[in-house]
mmCIF file of C-alpha atoms in Angstrom:
data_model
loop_
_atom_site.group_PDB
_atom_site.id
_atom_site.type_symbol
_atom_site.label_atom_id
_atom_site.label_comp_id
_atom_site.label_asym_id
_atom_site.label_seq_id
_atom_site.Cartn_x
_atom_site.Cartn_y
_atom_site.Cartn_z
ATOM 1 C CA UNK O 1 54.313 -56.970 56.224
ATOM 2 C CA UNK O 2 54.799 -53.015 54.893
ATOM 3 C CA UNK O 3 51.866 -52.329 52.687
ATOM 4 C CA UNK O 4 52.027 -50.400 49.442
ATOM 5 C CA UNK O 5 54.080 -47.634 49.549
ATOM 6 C CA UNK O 6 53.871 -44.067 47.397
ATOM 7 C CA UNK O 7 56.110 -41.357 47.523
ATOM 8 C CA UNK O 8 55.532 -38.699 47.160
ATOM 9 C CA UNK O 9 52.829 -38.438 49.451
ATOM 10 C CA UNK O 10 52.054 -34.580 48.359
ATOM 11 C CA UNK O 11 53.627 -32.422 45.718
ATOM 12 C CA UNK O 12 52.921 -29.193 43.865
ATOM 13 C CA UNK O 13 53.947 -28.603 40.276
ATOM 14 C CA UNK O 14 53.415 -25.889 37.414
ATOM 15 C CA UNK O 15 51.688 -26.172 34.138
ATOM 16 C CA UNK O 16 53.973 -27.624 31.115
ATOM 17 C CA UNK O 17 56.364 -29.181 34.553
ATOM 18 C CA UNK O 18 56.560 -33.021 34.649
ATOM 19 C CA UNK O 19 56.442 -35.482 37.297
ATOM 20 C CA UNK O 20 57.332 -38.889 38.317
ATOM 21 C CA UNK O 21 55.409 -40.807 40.970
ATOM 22 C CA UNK O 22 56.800 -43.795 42.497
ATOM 23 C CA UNK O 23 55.121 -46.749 44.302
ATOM 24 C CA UNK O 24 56.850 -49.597 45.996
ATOM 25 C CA UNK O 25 54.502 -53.131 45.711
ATOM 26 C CA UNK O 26 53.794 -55.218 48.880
ATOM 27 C CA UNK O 27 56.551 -58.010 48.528
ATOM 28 C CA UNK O 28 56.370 -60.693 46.432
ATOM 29 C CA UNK O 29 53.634 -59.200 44.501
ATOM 30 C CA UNK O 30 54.300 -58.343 40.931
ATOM 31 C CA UNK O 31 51.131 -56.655 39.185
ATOM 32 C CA UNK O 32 50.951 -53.226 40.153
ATOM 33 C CA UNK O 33 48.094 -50.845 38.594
ATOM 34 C CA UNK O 34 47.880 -46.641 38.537
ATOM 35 C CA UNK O 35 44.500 -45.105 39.057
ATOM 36 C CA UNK O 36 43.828 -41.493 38.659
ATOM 37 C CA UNK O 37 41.150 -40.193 41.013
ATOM 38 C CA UNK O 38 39.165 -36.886 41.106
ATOM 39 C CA UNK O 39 36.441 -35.467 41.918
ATOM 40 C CA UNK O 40 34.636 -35.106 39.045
ATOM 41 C CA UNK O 41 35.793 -38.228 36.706
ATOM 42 C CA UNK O 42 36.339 -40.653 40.051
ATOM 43 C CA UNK O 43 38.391 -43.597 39.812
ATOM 44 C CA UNK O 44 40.139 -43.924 36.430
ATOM 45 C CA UNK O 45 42.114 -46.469 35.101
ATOM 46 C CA UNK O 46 45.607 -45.495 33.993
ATOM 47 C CA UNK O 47 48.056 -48.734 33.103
ATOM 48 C CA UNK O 48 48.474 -51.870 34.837
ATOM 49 C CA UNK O 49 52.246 -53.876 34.643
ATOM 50 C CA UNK O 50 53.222 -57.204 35.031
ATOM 51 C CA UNK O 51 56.499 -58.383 35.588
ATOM 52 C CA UNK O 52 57.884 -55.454 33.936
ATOM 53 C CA UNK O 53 55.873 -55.504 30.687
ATOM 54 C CA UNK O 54 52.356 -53.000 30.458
ATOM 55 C CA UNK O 55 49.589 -54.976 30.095
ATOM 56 C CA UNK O 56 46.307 -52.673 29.847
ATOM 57 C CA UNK O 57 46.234 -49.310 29.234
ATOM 58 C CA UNK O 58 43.351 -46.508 30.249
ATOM 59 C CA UNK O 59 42.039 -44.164 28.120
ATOM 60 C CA UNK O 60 44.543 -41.486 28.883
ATOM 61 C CA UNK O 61 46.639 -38.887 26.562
ATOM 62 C CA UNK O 62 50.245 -40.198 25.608
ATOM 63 C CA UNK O 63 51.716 -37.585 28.281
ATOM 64 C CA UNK O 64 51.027 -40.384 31.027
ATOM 65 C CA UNK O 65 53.632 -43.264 30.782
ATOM 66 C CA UNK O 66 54.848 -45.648 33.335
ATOM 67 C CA UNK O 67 56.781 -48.084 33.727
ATOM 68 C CA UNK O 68 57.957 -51.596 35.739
ATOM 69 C CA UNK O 69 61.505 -52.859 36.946
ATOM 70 C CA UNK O 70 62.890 -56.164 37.760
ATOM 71 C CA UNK O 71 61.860 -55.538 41.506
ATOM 72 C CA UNK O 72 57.665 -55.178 40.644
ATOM 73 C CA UNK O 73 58.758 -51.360 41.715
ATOM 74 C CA UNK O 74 56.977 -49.362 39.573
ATOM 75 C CA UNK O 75 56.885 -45.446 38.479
ATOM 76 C CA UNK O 76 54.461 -43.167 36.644
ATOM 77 C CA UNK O 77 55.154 -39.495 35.175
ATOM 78 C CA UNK O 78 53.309 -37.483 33.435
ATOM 79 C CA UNK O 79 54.554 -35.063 31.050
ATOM 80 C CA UNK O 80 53.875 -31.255 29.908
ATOM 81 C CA UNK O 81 51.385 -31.132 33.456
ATOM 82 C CA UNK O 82 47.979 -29.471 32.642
ATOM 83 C CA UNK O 83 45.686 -27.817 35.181
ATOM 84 C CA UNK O 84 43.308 -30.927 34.572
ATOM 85 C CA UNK O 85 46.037 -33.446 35.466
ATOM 86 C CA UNK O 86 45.618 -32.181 39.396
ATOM 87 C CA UNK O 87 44.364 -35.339 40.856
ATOM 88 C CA UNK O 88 45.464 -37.898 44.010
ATOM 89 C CA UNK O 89 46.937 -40.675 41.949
ATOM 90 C CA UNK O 90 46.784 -44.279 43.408
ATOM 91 C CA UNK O 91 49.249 -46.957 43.015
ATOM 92 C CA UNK O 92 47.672 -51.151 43.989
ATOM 93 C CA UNK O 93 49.352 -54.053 43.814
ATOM 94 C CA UNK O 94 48.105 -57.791 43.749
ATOM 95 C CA UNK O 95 50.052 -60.813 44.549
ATOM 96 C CA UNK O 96 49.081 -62.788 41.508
ATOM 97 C CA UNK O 97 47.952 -61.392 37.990
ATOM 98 C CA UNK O 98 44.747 -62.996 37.833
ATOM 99 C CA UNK O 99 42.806 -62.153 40.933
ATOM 100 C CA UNK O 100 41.306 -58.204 40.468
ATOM 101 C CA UNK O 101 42.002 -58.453 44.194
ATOM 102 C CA UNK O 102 43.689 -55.272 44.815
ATOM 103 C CA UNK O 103 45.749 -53.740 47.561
ATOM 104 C CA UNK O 104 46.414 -49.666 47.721
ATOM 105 C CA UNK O 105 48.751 -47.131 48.571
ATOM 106 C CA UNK O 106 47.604 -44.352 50.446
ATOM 107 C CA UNK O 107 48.235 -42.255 47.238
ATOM 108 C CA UNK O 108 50.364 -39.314 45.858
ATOM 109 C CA UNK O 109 48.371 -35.981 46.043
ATOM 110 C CA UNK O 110 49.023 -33.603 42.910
ATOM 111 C CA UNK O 111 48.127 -30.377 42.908
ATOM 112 C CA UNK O 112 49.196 -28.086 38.974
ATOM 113 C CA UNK O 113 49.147 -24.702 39.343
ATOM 114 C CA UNK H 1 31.827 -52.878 27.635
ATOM 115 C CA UNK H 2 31.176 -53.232 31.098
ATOM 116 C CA UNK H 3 30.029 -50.750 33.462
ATOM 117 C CA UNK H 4 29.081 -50.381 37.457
ATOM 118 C CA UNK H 5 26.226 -47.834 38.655
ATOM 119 C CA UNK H 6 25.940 -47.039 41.766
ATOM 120 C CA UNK H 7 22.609 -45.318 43.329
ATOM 121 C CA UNK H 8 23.309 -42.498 45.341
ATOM 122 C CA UNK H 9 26.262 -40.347 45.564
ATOM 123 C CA UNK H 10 25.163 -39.941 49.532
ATOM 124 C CA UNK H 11 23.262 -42.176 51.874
ATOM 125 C CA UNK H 12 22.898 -41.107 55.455
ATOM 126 C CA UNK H 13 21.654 -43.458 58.444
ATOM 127 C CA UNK H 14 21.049 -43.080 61.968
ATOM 128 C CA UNK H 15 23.600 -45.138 63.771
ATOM 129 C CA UNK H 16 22.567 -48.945 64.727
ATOM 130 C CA UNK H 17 20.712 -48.702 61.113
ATOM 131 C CA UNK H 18 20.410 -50.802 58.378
ATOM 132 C CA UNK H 19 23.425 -49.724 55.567
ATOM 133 C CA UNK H 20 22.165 -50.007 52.153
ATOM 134 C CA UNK H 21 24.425 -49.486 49.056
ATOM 135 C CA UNK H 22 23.179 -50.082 45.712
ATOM 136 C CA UNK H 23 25.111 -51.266 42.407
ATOM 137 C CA UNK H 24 24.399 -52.364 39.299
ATOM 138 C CA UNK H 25 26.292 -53.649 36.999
ATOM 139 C CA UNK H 26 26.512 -54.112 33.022
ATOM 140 C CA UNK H 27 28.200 -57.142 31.334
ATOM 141 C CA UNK H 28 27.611 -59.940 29.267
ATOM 142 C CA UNK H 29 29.424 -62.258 30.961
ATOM 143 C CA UNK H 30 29.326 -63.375 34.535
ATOM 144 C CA UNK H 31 31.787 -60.749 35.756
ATOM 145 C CA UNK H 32 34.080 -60.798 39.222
ATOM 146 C CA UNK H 33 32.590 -57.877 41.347
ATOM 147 C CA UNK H 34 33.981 -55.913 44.356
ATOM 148 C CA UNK H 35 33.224 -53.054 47.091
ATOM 149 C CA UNK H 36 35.806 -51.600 48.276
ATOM 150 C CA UNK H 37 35.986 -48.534 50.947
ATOM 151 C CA UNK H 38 37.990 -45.695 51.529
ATOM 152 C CA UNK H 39 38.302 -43.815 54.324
ATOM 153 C CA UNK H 40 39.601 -39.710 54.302
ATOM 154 C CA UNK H 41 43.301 -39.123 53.205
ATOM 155 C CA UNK H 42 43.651 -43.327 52.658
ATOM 156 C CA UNK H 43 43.639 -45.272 49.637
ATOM 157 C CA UNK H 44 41.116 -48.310 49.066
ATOM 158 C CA UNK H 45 40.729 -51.272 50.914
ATOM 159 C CA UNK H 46 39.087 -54.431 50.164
ATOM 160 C CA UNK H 47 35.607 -54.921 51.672
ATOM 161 C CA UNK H 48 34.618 -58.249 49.569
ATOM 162 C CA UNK H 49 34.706 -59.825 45.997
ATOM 163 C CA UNK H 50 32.335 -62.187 44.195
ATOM 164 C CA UNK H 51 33.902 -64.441 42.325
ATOM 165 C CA UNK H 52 30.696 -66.686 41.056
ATOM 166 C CA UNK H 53 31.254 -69.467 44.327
ATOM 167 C CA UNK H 54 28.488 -68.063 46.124
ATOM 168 C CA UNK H 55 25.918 -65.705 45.517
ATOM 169 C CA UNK H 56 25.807 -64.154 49.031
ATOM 170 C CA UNK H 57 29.390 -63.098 49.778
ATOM 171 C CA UNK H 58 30.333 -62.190 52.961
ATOM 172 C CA UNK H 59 33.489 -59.405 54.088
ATOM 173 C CA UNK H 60 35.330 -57.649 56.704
ATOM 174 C CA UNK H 61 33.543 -55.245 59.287
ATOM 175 C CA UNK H 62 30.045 -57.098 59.104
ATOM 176 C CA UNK H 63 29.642 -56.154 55.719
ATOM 177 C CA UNK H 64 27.972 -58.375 53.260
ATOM 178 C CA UNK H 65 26.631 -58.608 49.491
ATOM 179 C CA UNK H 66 24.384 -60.403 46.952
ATOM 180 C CA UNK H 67 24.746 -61.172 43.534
ATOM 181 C CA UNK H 68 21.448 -61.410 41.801
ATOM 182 C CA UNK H 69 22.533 -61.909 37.951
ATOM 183 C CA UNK H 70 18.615 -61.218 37.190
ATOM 184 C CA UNK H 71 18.985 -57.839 38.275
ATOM 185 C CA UNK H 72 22.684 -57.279 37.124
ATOM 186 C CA UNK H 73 23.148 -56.367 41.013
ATOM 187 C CA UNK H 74 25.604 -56.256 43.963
ATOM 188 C CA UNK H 75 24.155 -54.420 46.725
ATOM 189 C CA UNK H 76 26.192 -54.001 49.993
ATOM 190 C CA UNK H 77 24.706 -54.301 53.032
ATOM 191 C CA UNK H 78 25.315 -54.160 56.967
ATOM 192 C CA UNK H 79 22.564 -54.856 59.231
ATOM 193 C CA UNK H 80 23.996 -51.968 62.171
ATOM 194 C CA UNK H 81 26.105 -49.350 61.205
ATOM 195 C CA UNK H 82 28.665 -47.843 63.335
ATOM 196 C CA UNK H 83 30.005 -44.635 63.808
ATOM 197 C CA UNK H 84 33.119 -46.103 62.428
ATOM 198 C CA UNK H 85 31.653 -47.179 59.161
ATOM 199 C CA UNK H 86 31.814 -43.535 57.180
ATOM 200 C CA UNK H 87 33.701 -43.381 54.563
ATOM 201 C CA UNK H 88 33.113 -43.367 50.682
ATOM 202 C CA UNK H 89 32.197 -46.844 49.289
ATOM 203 C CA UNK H 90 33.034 -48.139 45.674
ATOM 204 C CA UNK H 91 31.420 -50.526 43.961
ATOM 205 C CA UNK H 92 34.337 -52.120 40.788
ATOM 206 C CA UNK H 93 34.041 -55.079 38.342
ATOM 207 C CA UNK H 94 36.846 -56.344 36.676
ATOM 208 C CA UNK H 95 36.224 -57.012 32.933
ATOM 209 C CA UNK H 96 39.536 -59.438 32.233
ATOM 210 C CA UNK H 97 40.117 -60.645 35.964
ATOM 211 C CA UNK H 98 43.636 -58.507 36.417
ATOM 212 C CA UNK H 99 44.595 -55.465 38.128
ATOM 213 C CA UNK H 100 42.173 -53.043 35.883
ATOM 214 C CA UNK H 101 39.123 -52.530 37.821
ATOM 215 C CA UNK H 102 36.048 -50.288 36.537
ATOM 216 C CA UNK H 103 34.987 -48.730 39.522
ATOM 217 C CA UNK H 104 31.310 -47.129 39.773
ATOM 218 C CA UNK H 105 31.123 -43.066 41.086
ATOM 219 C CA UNK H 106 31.237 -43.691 44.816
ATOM 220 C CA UNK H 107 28.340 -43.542 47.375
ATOM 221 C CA UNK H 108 29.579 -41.461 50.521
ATOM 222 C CA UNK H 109 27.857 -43.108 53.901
ATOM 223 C CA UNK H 110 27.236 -40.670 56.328
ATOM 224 C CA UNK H 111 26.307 -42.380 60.346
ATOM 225 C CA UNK H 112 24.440 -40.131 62.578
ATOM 226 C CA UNK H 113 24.386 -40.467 66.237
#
């Protein structure tokens, strides 16, 4: 069974550039959850979905957004990219939406320059 | 709200060696709690979750934990540690029992030989 998937693996971007991350759910699971992790602010939080509706939200500026389709595949992007916003940005899904029990992608690596 | 500590942003041990990870937690309620581990360049993987059906809670790799709600903790524990077993270690709790986890700073377990 193909674990969680994220593409890109690695990217580079530019200040005031956007970006769209993409991570592919193990099958037949259909919560998927974004965490933004760095070294100095660690795991964060960013927006869980649920069969295509956002159900919690992190404390982070309007500039991050995702979203879920009808396949549990989900995206991320992140708007207007700051130096700050440099990060490796983790994608988990869980097969139901109650269980906290999460499985993770190996993560997309962002660097803003 | 709730919040995980975790003591010790480093722990080192001699191979063979008790592993020791501490975490504390905050919460008024009797929360679901998790360690997870990560190893370089990978994203997170489930050690073990307590879910309130037994205080001692048992995972993967010989790794096992205790919930004592009179000291709000959670420390993970593995009686020999291998070689095998470095890698940064997270300590989450999930305040609504979905896909947002709170996860504490990270201890980073470093086995001598």
């Amino acid at each position: 069974k193909a674990g969680v998937t994220q593409t890109p693996r690695y990217l580079i971007k530019t200040r005031g550039q956007q970006v769209t991350l993409s991570c592919s759910p193990i099958s037949g699971h259909r919560s998927v959850s974004w965490y933004q992790q760095t070294p100095g602010q660690g795991l964060q939080f960013l927006f869980e979905y649920f069969s295509e509706t956002q159900r919690n939200k992190g404390n982070f500026p309007g500039r991050f957004s995702g979203r879920q389709f009808s396949n549990s595949r989900s995206e991320m992007n992140v708007s207007t990219l700051e130096l700050g916003d440099s990060a490796l940005y983790l994608c988990a899904s869980s097969l139901r939406d109650n269980t906290g029990e999460l499985f993770f992608g190996e993560g997309s690596r962002l660097t803003v320059l | 709200a709730q919040s995980v500590t975790q003591l010790g942003s480093h722990v080192s041990v001699s191979e063979g060696a008790l592993v020791l990870l501490r975490c504390n937690y905050s919460s008024s309620v009797p929360p679901y709690l998790f360690w997870y581990v990560q190893y370089p360049n990978q994203g997170l993987q489930l050690l073990l979750k307590y879910t309130s059906a037994a205080t001692l809670v048992k995972g993967i790799n010989g790794f096992e934990a205790e919930f004592k709600k009179s000291e709000t903790s959670f420390h993970l524990t593995k009686p020999s540690a291998h070689m095998s077993d470095a890698a940064e270690y997270f300590c989450a709790v999930s305040p609504s029992n979905t896909g947002k986890l709170i996860f504490g700073q990270g201890t980073t377990l470093q086995v001598k030989p």
